[in-house]
Coordinates of N, CA and C in Angstrom, one line a residue:
M229 N 3.6 -5.9 -7.0 CA 2.9 -4.7 -7.1 C 1.5 -4.8 -6.4
A230 N 0.9 -5.9 -6.5 CA -0.4 -6.1 -5.8 C -0.2 -6.0 -4.3
A231 N 0.9 -6.6 -3.8 CA 1.2 -6.6 -2.3 C 1.5 -5.2 -1.9
L232 N 2.2 -4.4 -2.7 CA 2.5 -3.0 -2.4 C 1.2 -2.2 -2.3
A233 N 0.3 -2.4 -3.3 CA -1.0 -1.6 -3.3 C -1.8 -2.0 -2.0
G234 N -1.8 -3.3 -1.7 CA -2.5 -3.7 -0.5 C -2.0 -3.1 0.8
L235 N -0.6 -3.0 0.9 CA 0.0 -2.4 2.0 C -0.4 -0.9 2.1
A236 N -0.4 -0.3 0.9 CA -0.7 1.2 0.8 C -2.1 1.4 1.3
L237 N -3.0 0.5 0.9 CA -4.4 0.7 1.3 C -4.6 0.4 2.9
L238 N -3.7 -0.5 3.4 CA -3.7 -0.6 4.9 C -3.3 0.6 5.5
D239 N -2.2 1.3 5.0 CA -1.7 2.5 5.5 C -2.7 3.6 5.4
S240 N -3.7 3.5 4.5 CA -4.6 4.6 4.2 C -5.7 4.6 5.4
T241 N -5.6 3.7 6.3 CA -6.6 3.6 7.4 C -6.0 4.2 8.7
S242 N -4.9 4.8 8.7 CA -4.3 5.3 9.9 C -5.0 6.6 10.4
I243 N -4.7 7.1 11.6 CA -5.2 8.3 12.0 C -4.8 9.5 11.1
G244 N -3.5 9.5 10.7 CA -3.1 10.6 9.9 C -3.6 10.6 8.5
T245 N -3.9 9.4 7.8 CA -4.2 9.4 6.4 C -5.8 9.3 6.2
L246 N -6.5 9.0 7.2 CA -8.0 8.9 7.0 C -8.8 9.6 8.1
F247 N -8.5 9.4 9.4 CA -9.4 9.9 10.4 C -9.3 11.3 10.6
I248 N -8.1 11.9 10.6 CA -8.0 13.4 10.6 C -8.7 14.0 9.4
P249 N -8.5 13.5 8.2 CA -9.4 14.1 7.1 C -10.9 14.0 7.3
I250 N -11.3 12.9 8.0 CA -12.7 12.7 8.3 C -13.2 13.8 9.3
W251 N -12.3 14.1 10.3 CA -12.6 15.1 11.3 C -12.7 16.4 10.6
L252 N -11.8 16.7 9.6 CA -11.9 17.9 8.9 C -13.2 18.1 8.1
M253 N -13.7 17.0 7.6 CA -15.0 17.0 6.9 C -16.1 17.3 7.9
L254 N -16.0 16.9 9.1 CA -17.1 17.0 10.1 C -17.0 18.3 10.8
A255 N -16.0 19.2 10.5 CA -15.8 20.4 11.2 C -17.0 21.3 10.9
P256 N -17.5 22.1 11.9 CA -18.6 23.0 11.6 C -18.2 24.1 10.5
G257 N -19.2 24.6 9.8 CA -18.9 25.6 8.8 C -18.7 25.1 7.5
R258 N -18.4 25.9 6.5 CA -18.2 25.5 5.1 C -17.0 24.7 4.9
L259 N -17.1 23.7 4.1 CA -16.0 22.8 3.9 C -15.1 23.5 2.9
K260 N -13.8 23.5 3.2 CA -12.8 24.1 2.4 C -11.9 23.0 1.8
P261 N -12.0 22.7 0.5 CA -11.1 21.7 -0.1 C -9.6 22.1 0.0
S262 N -9.3 23.4 0.0 CA -7.9 23.8 0.1 C -7.2 23.2 1.3
R263 N -8.0 23.1 2.4 CA -7.4 22.6 3.7 C -7.0 21.1 3.5
F264 N -7.7 20.4 2.7 CA -7.4 18.9 2.4 C -6.2 18.9 1.5
V265 N -6.0 19.8 0.6 CA -4.8 19.9 -0.3 C -3.6 20.1 0.6
V266 N -3.7 21.0 1.6 CA -2.6 21.3 2.5 C -2.3 20.1 3.3
Y267 N -3.3 19.5 3.9 CA -3.1 18.4 4.9 C -2.6 17.2 4.1
L268 N -3.3 16.7 3.1 CA -2.9 15.5 2.5 C -1.6 15.6 1.7
G269 N -1.4 16.8 1.1 CA -0.1 17.0 0.4 C 1.1 17.0 1.4
T270 N 0.9 17.6 2.6 CA 2.0 17.6 3.6 C 2.3 16.2 4.1
I271 N 1.2 15.4 4.4 CA 1.5 14.1 5.0 C 2.0 13.1 3.9
S272 N 1.6 13.3 2.6 CA 2.2 12.5 1.5 C 3.7 12.8 1.4
V273 N 4.0 14.1 1.3 CA 5.4 14.4 1.2 C 6.3 14.0 2.3
F274 N 5.7 14.0 3.5 CA 6.4 13.5 4.7 C 6.6 12.0 4.6
Y275 N 5.6 11.2 4.2 CA 5.8 9.8 4.1 C 6.8 9.5 3.0
F276 N 6.8 10.2 1.9 CA 7.7 10.0 0.8 C 9.1 10.3 1.2
G277 N 9.3 11.4 1.9 CA 10.7 11.8 2.4 C 11.2 10.7 3.4
V278 N 10.4 10.3 4.3 CA 10.8 9.2 5.2 C 11.2 8.0 4.5
G279 N 10.3 7.6 3.5 CA 10.6 6.4 2.6 C 12.0 6.5 1.9
V280 N 12.3 7.7 1.3 CA 13.5 7.8 0.6 C 14.7 7.7 1.6
L281 N 14.6 8.3 2.8 CA 15.7 8.1 3.8 C 15.9 6.7 4.2
I282 N 14.7 6.0 4.4 CA 14.8 4.6 4.9 C 15.4 3.7 3.8
V283 N 15.0 4.0 2.5 CA 15.5 3.2 1.4 C 17.0 3.4 1.3
L284 N 17.4 4.6 1.4 CA 18.9 4.9 1.3 C 19.7 4.1 2.3
G285 N 19.2 4.1 3.5 CA 19.8 3.3 4.6 C 19.7 1.9 4.4
A286 N 18.6 1.4 3.9 CA 18.4 -0.1 3.7 C 19.2 -0.5 2.6
S287 N 19.4 0.3 1.5 CA 20.2 -0.1 0.4 C 21.7 -0.3 0.8
Q288 N 22.2 0.6 1.7 CA 23.5 0.5 2.1 C 23.7 -0.9 2.8
V289 N 22.7 -1.3 3.6 CA 22.8 -2.6 4.3 C 22.7 -3.8 3.3
I290 N 21.7 -3.7 2.4 CA 21.4 -4.8 1.5 C 22.5 -5.0 0.5
D291 N 23.2 -3.9 0.2 CA 24.4 -4.0 -0.8 C 25.4 -4.9 -0.2
H292 N 25.5 -5.1 1.1 CA 26.5 -6.0 1.7 C 25.9 -7.3 2.1
L293 N 24.7 -7.6 1.6 CA 24.0 -8.8 2.0 C 23.7 -9.7 0.7
D294 N 23.7 -10.9 0.8 CA 23.2 -11.8 -0.3 C 21.7 -11.6 -0.4
S295 N 21.2 -11.7 -1.7 CA 19.8 -11.4 -1.9 C 19.0 -12.4 -1.1
K296 N 19.4 -13.7 -0.9 CA 18.7 -14.7 -0.2 C 18.6 -14.2 1.3
I297 N 19.7 -13.7 1.8 CA 19.6 -13.3 3.2 C 18.7 -12.1 3.4
A298 N 18.7 -11.2 2.4 CA 17.7 -10.0 2.5 C 16.3 -10.5 2.5
L299 N 16.0 -11.5 1.7 CA 14.6 -12.1 1.7 C 14.3 -12.8 2.9
W300 N 15.2 -13.4 3.5 CA 15.0 -14.1 4.8 C 14.7 -13.0 6.0
I301 N 15.4 -11.9 5.8 CA 15.2 -10.8 6.8 C 13.8 -10.2 6.6
Q302 N 13.4 -10.1 5.3 CA 12.0 -9.7 5.0 C 11.0 -10.6 5.6
L303 N 11.2 -11.9 5.5 CA 10.3 -12.9 6.0 C 10.2 -12.8 7.5
V304 N 11.3 -12.6 8.2 CA 11.3 -12.5 9.6 C 10.5 -11.2 10.0
I305 N 10.6 -10.1 9.2 CA 9.9 -8.9 9.5 C 8.4 -9.2 9.4
G306 N 8.0 -9.9 8.3 CA 6.6 -10.2 8.1 C 6.0 -11.0 9.3
V307 N 6.8 -12.0 9.7 CA 6.3 -12.9 10.8 C 6.2 -12.1 12.1
V308 N 7.2 -11.2 12.4 CA 7.1 -10.3 13.6 C 5.9 -9.4 13.5
L309 N 5.6 -8.8 12.4 CA 4.4 -7.9 12.3 C 3.2 -8.8 12.5
F310 N 3.1 -10.0 12.0 CA 1.9 -10.8 12.3 C 1.8 -11.1 13.8
A311 N 2.9 -11.4 14.4 CA 2.9 -11.8 15.8 C 2.5 -10.6 16.7
V312 N 3.0 -9.4 16.3 CA 2.7 -8.2 17.1 C 1.3 -7.8 17.1
S313 N 0.6 -8.2 16.0 CA -0.8 -7.8 15.8 C -1.7 -8.4 16.9
F314 N -1.3 -9.5 17.5 CA -2.1 -10.1 18.5 C -2.0 -9.4 19.9
R315 N -1.1 -8.4 20.0 CA -1.0 -7.7 21.2 C -1.9 -6.5 21.3
F316 N -2.7 -6.2 20.3 CA -3.6 -5.1 20.4 C -4.9 -5.5 20.9
D317 N -5.4 -4.7 21.9 CA -6.6 -5.0 22.6 C -7.8 -4.4 21.8
S318 N -8.7 -5.3 21.3 CA -9.8 -4.8 20.5 C -10.8 -4.0 21.3
K319 N -10.8 -4.2 22.7 CA -11.7 -3.5 23.5 C -11.3 -2.1 24.0
K320 N -10.0 -1.8 23.8 CA -9.4 -0.6 24.3 C -9.9 0.6 23.4
K321 N -10.4 1.7 24.0 CA -10.8 2.9 23.2 C -9.6 3.8 23.1
L322 N -9.6 4.5 22.0 CA -8.5 5.5 21.7 C -9.0 6.9 22.1
D323 N -8.0 7.7 22.6 CA -8.3 9.1 22.9 C -8.1 9.9 21.6
T324 N -9.1 10.2 20.9 CA -9.1 11.0 19.7 C -9.3 12.4 19.8
G325 N -9.8 12.8 21.0 CA -10.1 14.3 21.2 C -9.0 15.3 20.8
K326 N -7.8 15.0 21.2 CA -6.7 15.9 21.0 C -6.5 16.1 19.5
W327 N -6.6 15.1 18.7 CA -6.4 15.2 17.3 C -7.5 15.9 16.6
Q328 N -8.7 15.7 17.1 CA -9.9 16.5 16.5 C -9.7 18.0 16.8
N329 N -9.2 18.3 17.9 CA -9.0 19.8 18.3 C -7.9 20.4 17.4
R330 N -6.9 19.7 17.2 CA -5.7 20.2 16.4 C -6.1 20.3 15.0
A331 N -7.0 19.5 14.5 CA -7.3 19.5 13.1 C -8.2 20.8 12.7
H332 N -8.5 21.6 13.6 CA -9.4 22.7 13.3 C -8.7 24.1 13.2
G333 N -7.3 24.0 13.1 CA -6.5 25.3 13.2 C -6.4 25.8 11.7
S334 N -5.5 26.8 11.6 CA -5.2 27.5 10.3 C -4.5 26.5 9.3
G335 N -4.2 27.0 8.1 CA -3.6 26.2 7.1 C -2.2 25.8 7.5
V336 N -1.5 26.7 8.1 CA -0.1 26.4 8.6 C -0.1 25.5 9.7
A337 N -1.1 25.7 10.7 CA -1.2 24.7 11.8 C -1.6 23.4 11.3
L338 N -2.5 23.3 10.3 CA -2.9 22.0 9.7 C -1.7 21.3 9.1
A339 N -0.8 22.0 8.4 CA 0.4 21.4 7.9 C 1.2 20.8 9.0
G340 N 1.3 21.6 10.1 CA 2.0 21.1 11.3 C 1.3 19.9 11.9
V341 N 0.0 19.8 11.9 CA -0.7 18.6 12.4 C -0.3 17.4 11.5
A342 N -0.2 17.6 10.2 CA 0.1 16.5 9.2 C 1.5 16.0 9.6
V343 N 2.5 16.8 9.8 CA 3.8 16.4 10.1 C 3.8 15.7 11.5
L344 N 3.1 16.3 12.5 CA 3.1 15.7 13.8 C 2.4 14.3 13.7
A345 N 1.3 14.1 12.9 CA 0.7 12.8 12.8 C 1.7 11.9 12.1
G346 N 2.5 12.4 11.2 CA 3.5 11.4 10.5 C 4.5 11.0 11.5
V347 N 5.0 12.0 12.4 CA 6.1 11.7 13.3 C 5.6 10.7 14.4
V348 N 4.3 10.9 14.8 CA 3.7 10.0 15.8 C 3.6 8.6 15.3
E349 N 3.2 8.5 13.9 CA 3.0 7.2 13.3 C 4.3 6.6 12.9
L350 N 5.4 7.2 13.0 CA 6.7 6.6 12.6 C 6.8 5.2 13.3
A351 N 6.4 5.1 14.5 CA 6.6 3.8 15.2 C 5.6 2.8 14.8
T352 N 4.5 3.3 14.1 CA 3.4 2.3 13.8 C 3.2 2.2 12.3
M353 N 4.0 2.9 11.5 CA 3.9 2.8 10.1 C 4.5 1.5 9.5
L354 N 4.2 0.4 10.2 CA 4.8 -0.9 9.8 C 4.4 -1.4 8.5
P355 N 3.2 -1.2 8.0 CA 2.9 -1.6 6.6 C 3.9 -0.9 5.6
Y356 N 4.2 0.4 5.8 CA 5.1 1.2 5.0 C 6.5 0.6 5.1
L357 N 6.9 0.3 6.3 CA 8.2 -0.2 6.5 C 8.3 -1.6 5.8
G358 N 7.3 -2.3 5.8 CA 7.3 -3.6 5.2 C 7.4 -3.5 3.7
A359 N 6.6 -2.5 3.1 CA 6.7 -2.2 1.7 C 8.1 -1.8 1.3
I360 N 8.7 -0.9 2.1 CA 10.0 -0.4 1.8 C 11.1 -1.6 1.8
G361 N 10.8 -2.6 2.7 CA 11.7 -3.7 2.8 C 11.5 -4.6 1.5
M362 N 10.3 -4.7 1.0 CA 10.1 -5.4 -0.2 C 10.7 -4.7 -1.4
M363 N 10.7 -3.4 -1.5 CA 11.3 -2.7 -2.6 C 12.8 -2.8 -2.5
S364 N 13.4 -2.7 -1.3 CA 14.8 -2.8 -1.1 C 15.4 -4.2 -1.5
A365 N 14.6 -5.2 -1.2 CA 15.1 -6.6 -1.4 C 15.0 -6.9 -2.9
A366 N 14.1 -6.2 -3.6 CA 13.9 -6.5 -5.0 C 15.0 -5.9 -5.8
D367 N 15.2 -6.3 -7.1 CA 16.3 -5.8 -7.9 C 15.7 -4.6 -8.7
L368 N 15.7 -3.5 -8.0 CA 15.1 -2.2 -8.6 C 16.2 -1.1 -8.5
N369 N 16.1 -0.2 -9.5 CA 17.0 0.9 -9.5 C 16.4 2.0 -8.7
A370 N 17.2 3.1 -8.5 CA 16.7 4.2 -7.7 C 15.4 4.9 -8.3
G371 N 15.4 5.0 -9.6 CA 14.2 5.6 -10.3 C 13.0 4.8 -10.0
Q372 N 13.1 3.5 -10.2 CA 11.9 2.6 -10.0 C 11.4 2.7 -8.5
I373 N 12.3 2.6 -7.6 CA 11.9 2.7 -6.2 C 11.2 4.1 -5.9
G374 N 11.9 5.2 -6.5 CA 11.2 6.4 -6.3 C 9.8 6.5 -6.8
L375 N 9.5 5.9 -8.0 CA 8.2 5.9 -8.5 C 7.2 5.0 -7.7
L376 N 7.8 3.9 -7.2 CA 6.9 3.0 -6.3 C 6.6 3.7 -5.0
L377 N 7.5 4.5 -4.5 CA 7.3 5.2 -3.2 C 6.2 6.3 -3.5
A378 N 6.3 7.0 -4.6 CA 5.4 8.0 -4.9 C 4.0 7.4 -5.2
G379 N 4.0 6.3 -5.9 CA 2.7 5.6 -6.1 C 2.0 5.1 -4.8
Y380 N 2.9 4.6 -3.9 CA 2.4 4.1 -2.6 C 1.7 5.3 -1.9
C381 N 2.4 6.4 -1.8 CA 1.9 7.6 -1.1 C 0.6 8.1 -1.7
L382 N 0.5 8.0 -3.0 CA -0.8 8.4 -3.7 C -1.9 7.5 -3.4
V383 N -1.7 6.2 -3.5 CA -2.7 5.2 -3.1 C -3.1 5.3 -1.7
M384 N -2.2 5.7 -0.8 CA -2.4 5.8 0.6 C -3.5 6.9 0.9
I385 N -3.6 7.9 0.1 CA -4.5 9.0 0.3 C -5.8 8.9 -0.5
V386 N -5.9 7.9 -1.4 CA -7.1 7.8 -2.2 C -8.4 7.7 -1.4
P387 N -8.4 6.8 -0.4 CA -9.7 6.7 0.4 C -10.2 8.0 0.9
A388 N -9.2 8.8 1.5 CA -9.6 10.1 2.0 C -10.1 11.1 0.9
L389 N -9.5 11.0 -0.3 CA -9.9 11.8 -1.4 C -11.3 11.4 -1.9
L390 N -11.6 10.1 -1.9 CA -12.9 9.6 -2.3 C -14.0 10.1 -1.3
L391 N -13.7 10.0 0.0 CA -14.6 10.5 0.9 C -14.9 12.0 0.8
L392 N -13.8 12.7 0.5 CA -13.9 14.2 0.3 C -14.8 14.4 -0.9
G393 N -14.6 13.7 -2.0 CA -15.5 13.8 -3.1 C -17.0 13.5 -2.8
G394 N -17.2 12.5 -2.0 CA -18.6 12.2 -1.6 C -19.1 13.3 -0.7
R395 N -18.3 13.8 0.2 CA -18.7 14.9 1.0 C -19.1 16.1 0.2
L396 N -18.4 16.5 -0.8 CA -18.7 17.6 -1.6 C -19.9 17.4 -2.4
A397 N -20.0 16.2 -2.9 CA -21.2 15.9 -3.8 C -22.5 15.7 -3.1
L398 N -22.4 15.0 -1.9 CA -23.6 14.6 -1.2 C -23.9 15.5 0.0
R399 N -23.0 16.4 0.4 CA -23.1 17.3 1.5 C -23.6 16.6 2.7
Q400 N -24.7 17.1 3.2 CA -25.2 16.6 4.6 C -25.6 15.1 4.6
R401 N -25.9 14.6 3.5 CA -26.3 13.2 3.5 C -25.2 12.2 3.9
I402 N -23.9 12.6 3.7 CA -22.9 11.7 4.0 C -22.3 11.9 5.4
E403 N -22.7 13.0 6.1 CA -22.2 13.3 7.4 C -22.5 12.2 8.4
P404 N -23.7 11.6 8.4 CA -24.0 10.5 9.4 C -23.0 9.3 9.2
F405 N -22.7 9.0 7.9 CA -21.8 7.9 7.6 C -20.4 8.2 8.1
L406 N -19.9 9.5 7.9 CA -18.6 9.9 8.4 C -18.6 9.8 10.0
T407 N -19.7 10.3 10.6 CA -19.7 10.3 12.0 C -19.6 8.9 12.6
R408 N -20.3 7.9 11.9 CA -20.2 6.5 12.3 C -18.8 6.0 12.2
I409 N -18.1 6.4 11.2 CA -16.8 5.9 11.0 C -15.8 6.4 12.1
S410 N -16.0 7.8 12.4 CA -15.2 8.4 13.4 C -15.5 7.8 14.8
T411 N -16.8 7.5 15.1 CA -17.1 6.8 16.4 C -16.6 5.5 16.5
W412 N -16.7 4.7 15.4 CA -16.2 3.3 15.3 C -14.7 3.3 15.6
F413 N -14.0 4.2 15.0 CA -12.5 4.2 15.1 C -12.2 4.6 16.6
A414 N -12.8 5.5 17.2 CA -12.6 5.8 18.6 C -12.8 4.6 19.5
E415 N -13.8 3.8 19.2 CA -14.1 2.6 20.0 C -13.3 1.4 19.7
K416 N -13.0 1.2 18.4 CA -12.4 0.0 17.9 C -11.0 0.1 17.3
G417 N -10.5 1.4 17.4 CA -9.2 1.6 16.7 C -8.1 0.7 17.0
A418 N -8.0 0.4 18.3 CA -6.8 -0.5 18.7 C -6.9 -1.8 18.1
G419 N -8.2 -2.4 18.1 CA -8.4 -3.7 17.4 C -8.1 -3.6 15.9
A420 N -8.6 -2.5 15.3 CA -8.4 -2.4 13.9 C -6.9 -2.3 13.5
T421 N -6.1 -1.6 14.4 CA -4.6 -1.6 14.2 C -4.0 -2.9 14.2
G422 N -4.5 -3.8 15.1 CA -4.1 -5.2 15.2 C -4.3 -5.9 13.9
W423 N -5.5 -5.8 13.3 CA -5.9 -6.4 12.0 C -5.0 -5.9 10.9
I424 N -4.7 -4.6 10.9 CA -3.9 -4.0 9.9 C -2.5 -4.6 9.9
L425 N -1.9 -4.7 11.1 CA -0.5 -5.2 11.2 C -0.5 -6.7 10.9
G426 N -1.6 -7.4 11.2 CA -1.6 -8.8 10.9 C -1.6 -9.0 9.4
I427 N -2.5 -8.3 8.7 CA -2.6 -8.4 7.2 C -1.3 -7.9 6.6
A428 N -0.7 -6.8 7.1 CA 0.6 -6.4 6.6 C 1.7 -7.4 6.7
G429 N 1.7 -8.0 7.9 CA 2.7 -9.1 8.1 C 2.6 -10.3 7.2
F430 N 1.3 -10.6 6.9 CA 1.0 -11.7 6.0 C 1.5 -11.4 4.6
L431 N 1.2 -10.1 4.1 CA 1.6 -9.7 2.7 C 3.1 -9.7 2.6
V432 N 3.8 -9.2 3.6 CA 5.3 -9.1 3.5 C 5.9 -10.5 3.6
A433 N 5.4 -11.3 4.5 CA 5.9 -12.7 4.5 C 5.6 -13.5 3.3
R434 N 4.4 -13.3 2.8 CA 4.1 -14.0 1.5 C 5.0 -13.7 0.4
D435 N 5.2 -12.4 0.3 CA 6.1 -11.9 -0.8 C 7.5 -12.5 -0.7
A436 N 8.0 -12.6 0.5 CA 9.4 -13.2 0.8 C 9.3 -14.7 0.4
I437 N 8.3 -15.4 0.9 CA 8.2 -16.8 0.6 C 8.1 -17.1 -0.9
A438 N 7.3 -16.3 -1.6 CA 7.2 -16.5 -3.0 C 8.5 -16.4 -3.7
R439 N 9.3 -15.3 -3.4 CA 10.6 -15.1 -4.1 C 11.7 -16.1 -3.5
L440 N 11.5 -16.5 -2.4 CA 12.5 -17.5 -1.9 C 12.4 -18.9 -2.4
F441 N 11.1 -19.3 -2.6 CA 10.9 -20.7 -2.9 C 10.2 -21.0 -4.2
F442 N 9.5 -20.0 -4.8 CA 8.7 -20.2 -6.0 C 9.1 -19.4 -7.3
L443 N 10.0 -18.4 -7.1 CA 10.5 -17.6 -8.2 C 11.9 -17.8 -8.6

């Protein structure tokens, strides 16, 4: 459970789950919490739906594998994630302008942005894939996996909700902090992604090693 929560918190730092919400908070004019409900609700449902589909497919595969083999596959996934993390250039700047512009549309457009962000992140939602691998390899029934997926998606949006609460409570005083986060991500986002993948790989591999050799 702790490893899953850690992976969810890592996923909470992506463009879709944290930085687009920050850009919504920095938009000129009156802050509308309803826009966050639309956006965060849409991206959470998208992640949950993708998770269900992946679990169904993974379950079909794992049903034909020995549990030890499934754990070895999980271990390999963790090691690969850790290795891939070294390929991200910490000096490379990200082009965030197009996302900032898209985040300022209507409610329907905002829901579309949430889905688009989720689709774009399919290739990089590796912490989520690692978490799904851990759930699939464990001896869990469909109801338990569904609850874990829902909990994962909830934890994933908690940082954005906390920042929203701070923005509503502190108003202008928190804007400089949000601006610094946005600027930092534009300048250091690639390196941060590398760290996220490295930590995710470690958590996934550690869980596999614990269940293979110590449980």
